[in-house]
C-alpha atoms as one frame of an Amber mdcrd trajectory, in Angstrom:
protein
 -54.620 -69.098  26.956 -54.210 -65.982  29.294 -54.785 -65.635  32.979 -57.173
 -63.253  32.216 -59.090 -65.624  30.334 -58.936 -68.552  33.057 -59.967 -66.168
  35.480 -63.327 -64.813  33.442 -64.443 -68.360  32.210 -64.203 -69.545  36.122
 -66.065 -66.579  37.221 -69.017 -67.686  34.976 -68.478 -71.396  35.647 -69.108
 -70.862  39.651 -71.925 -68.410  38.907 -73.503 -71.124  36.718 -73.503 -73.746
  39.607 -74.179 -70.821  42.246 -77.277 -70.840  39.939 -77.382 -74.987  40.078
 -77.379 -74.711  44.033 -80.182 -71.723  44.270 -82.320 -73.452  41.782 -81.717
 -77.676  42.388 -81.389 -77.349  46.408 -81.826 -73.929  47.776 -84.793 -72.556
  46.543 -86.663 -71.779  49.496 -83.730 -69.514  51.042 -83.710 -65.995  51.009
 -81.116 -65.735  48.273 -82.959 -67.815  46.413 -86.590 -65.693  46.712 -85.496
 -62.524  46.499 -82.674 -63.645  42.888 -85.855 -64.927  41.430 -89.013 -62.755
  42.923 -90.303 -65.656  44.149 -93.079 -65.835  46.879 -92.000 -68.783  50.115
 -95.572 -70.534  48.735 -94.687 -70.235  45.533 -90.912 -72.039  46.143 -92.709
 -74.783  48.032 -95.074 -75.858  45.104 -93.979 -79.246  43.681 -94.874 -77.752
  40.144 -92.048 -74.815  40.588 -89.625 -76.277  42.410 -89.300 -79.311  39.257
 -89.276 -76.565  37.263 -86.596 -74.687  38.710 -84.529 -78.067  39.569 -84.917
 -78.505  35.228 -82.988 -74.816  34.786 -80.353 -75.567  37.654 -79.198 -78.800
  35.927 -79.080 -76.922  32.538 -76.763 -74.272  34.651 -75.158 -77.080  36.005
 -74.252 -78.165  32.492 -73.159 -74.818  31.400 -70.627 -74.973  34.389 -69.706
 -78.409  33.796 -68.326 -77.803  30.003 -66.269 -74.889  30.864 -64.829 -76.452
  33.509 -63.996 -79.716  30.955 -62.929 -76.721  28.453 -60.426 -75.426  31.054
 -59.116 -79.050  32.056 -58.829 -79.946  28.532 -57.666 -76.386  27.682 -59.462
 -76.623  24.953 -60.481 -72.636  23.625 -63.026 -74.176  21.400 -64.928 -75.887
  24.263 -65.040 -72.947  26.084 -66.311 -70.485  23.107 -68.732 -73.158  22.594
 -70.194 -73.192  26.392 -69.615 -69.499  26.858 -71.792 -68.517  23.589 -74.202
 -71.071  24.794 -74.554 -68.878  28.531 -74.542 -65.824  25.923 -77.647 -66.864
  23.961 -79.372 -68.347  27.017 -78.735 -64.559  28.906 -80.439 -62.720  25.771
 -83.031 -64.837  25.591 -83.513 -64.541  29.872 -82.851 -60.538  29.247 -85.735
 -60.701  26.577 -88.409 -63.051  28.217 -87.923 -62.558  31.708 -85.236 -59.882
  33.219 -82.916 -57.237  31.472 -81.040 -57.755  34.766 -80.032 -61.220  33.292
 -77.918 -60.377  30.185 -75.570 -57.713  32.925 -75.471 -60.614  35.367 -74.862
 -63.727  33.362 -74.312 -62.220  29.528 -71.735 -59.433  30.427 -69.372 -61.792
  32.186 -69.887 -64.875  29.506 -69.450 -61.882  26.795 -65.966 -60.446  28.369
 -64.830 -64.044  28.992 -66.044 -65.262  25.222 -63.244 -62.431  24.019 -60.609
 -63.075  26.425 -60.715 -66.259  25.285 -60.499 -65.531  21.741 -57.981 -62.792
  22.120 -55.773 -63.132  24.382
């Protein structure tokens, strides 16, 4: 597998647990508020912040298998985790943000074809 390749699939891995950190422990902070429009009262309700805790571990996971895919170096891990952030982005682009599929479906998309061509 390329450089290239290594390089794209760890971008989206430490955006996927940059996402984990904002959504399991950091919800409250700035980043945090202004990444997902959130209100400071509406972060601090129990209700939201086990909802957002529920996505961060799923980004968490997402992180987790590409990292196993690049330990293992394993391409087929990897297309498997990175099509996974792909379909989760278009569904975030068409339910909640457009801004979604540039920020987490662009990168998984670029890396998804590194890895398979180069």
């Amino acid at each position: 597998m390329g450089l290239l390749a290594t390089i794209f699939v760890l971008i989206v891995a430490l955006e996927h647990f940059y996402i984990l950190a904002l959504e399991m422990f950091f919800l409250s902070s700035r980043p945090a508020l202004r990444t997902f429009n959130l209100t400071k009262e509406a972060a601090a309700d129990p209700r939201i912040k086990t909802l957002f805790a529920n996505q961060g571990l799923y980004n968490g996971f997402l992180a987790a298998g590409l990292i196993f895919g690049l330990i293992l170096g394993s391409s087929a891990v990897q297309l498997f985790f990175l099509a996974c952030v792909i379909i989760a982005a278009l569904y975030g682009a068409a339910t909640a943000n457009l801004s979604i599929f540039w920020k987490q479906g662009l990168p998984a998309i670029l890396a998804f074809l590194f890895v398979l061509f180069v």
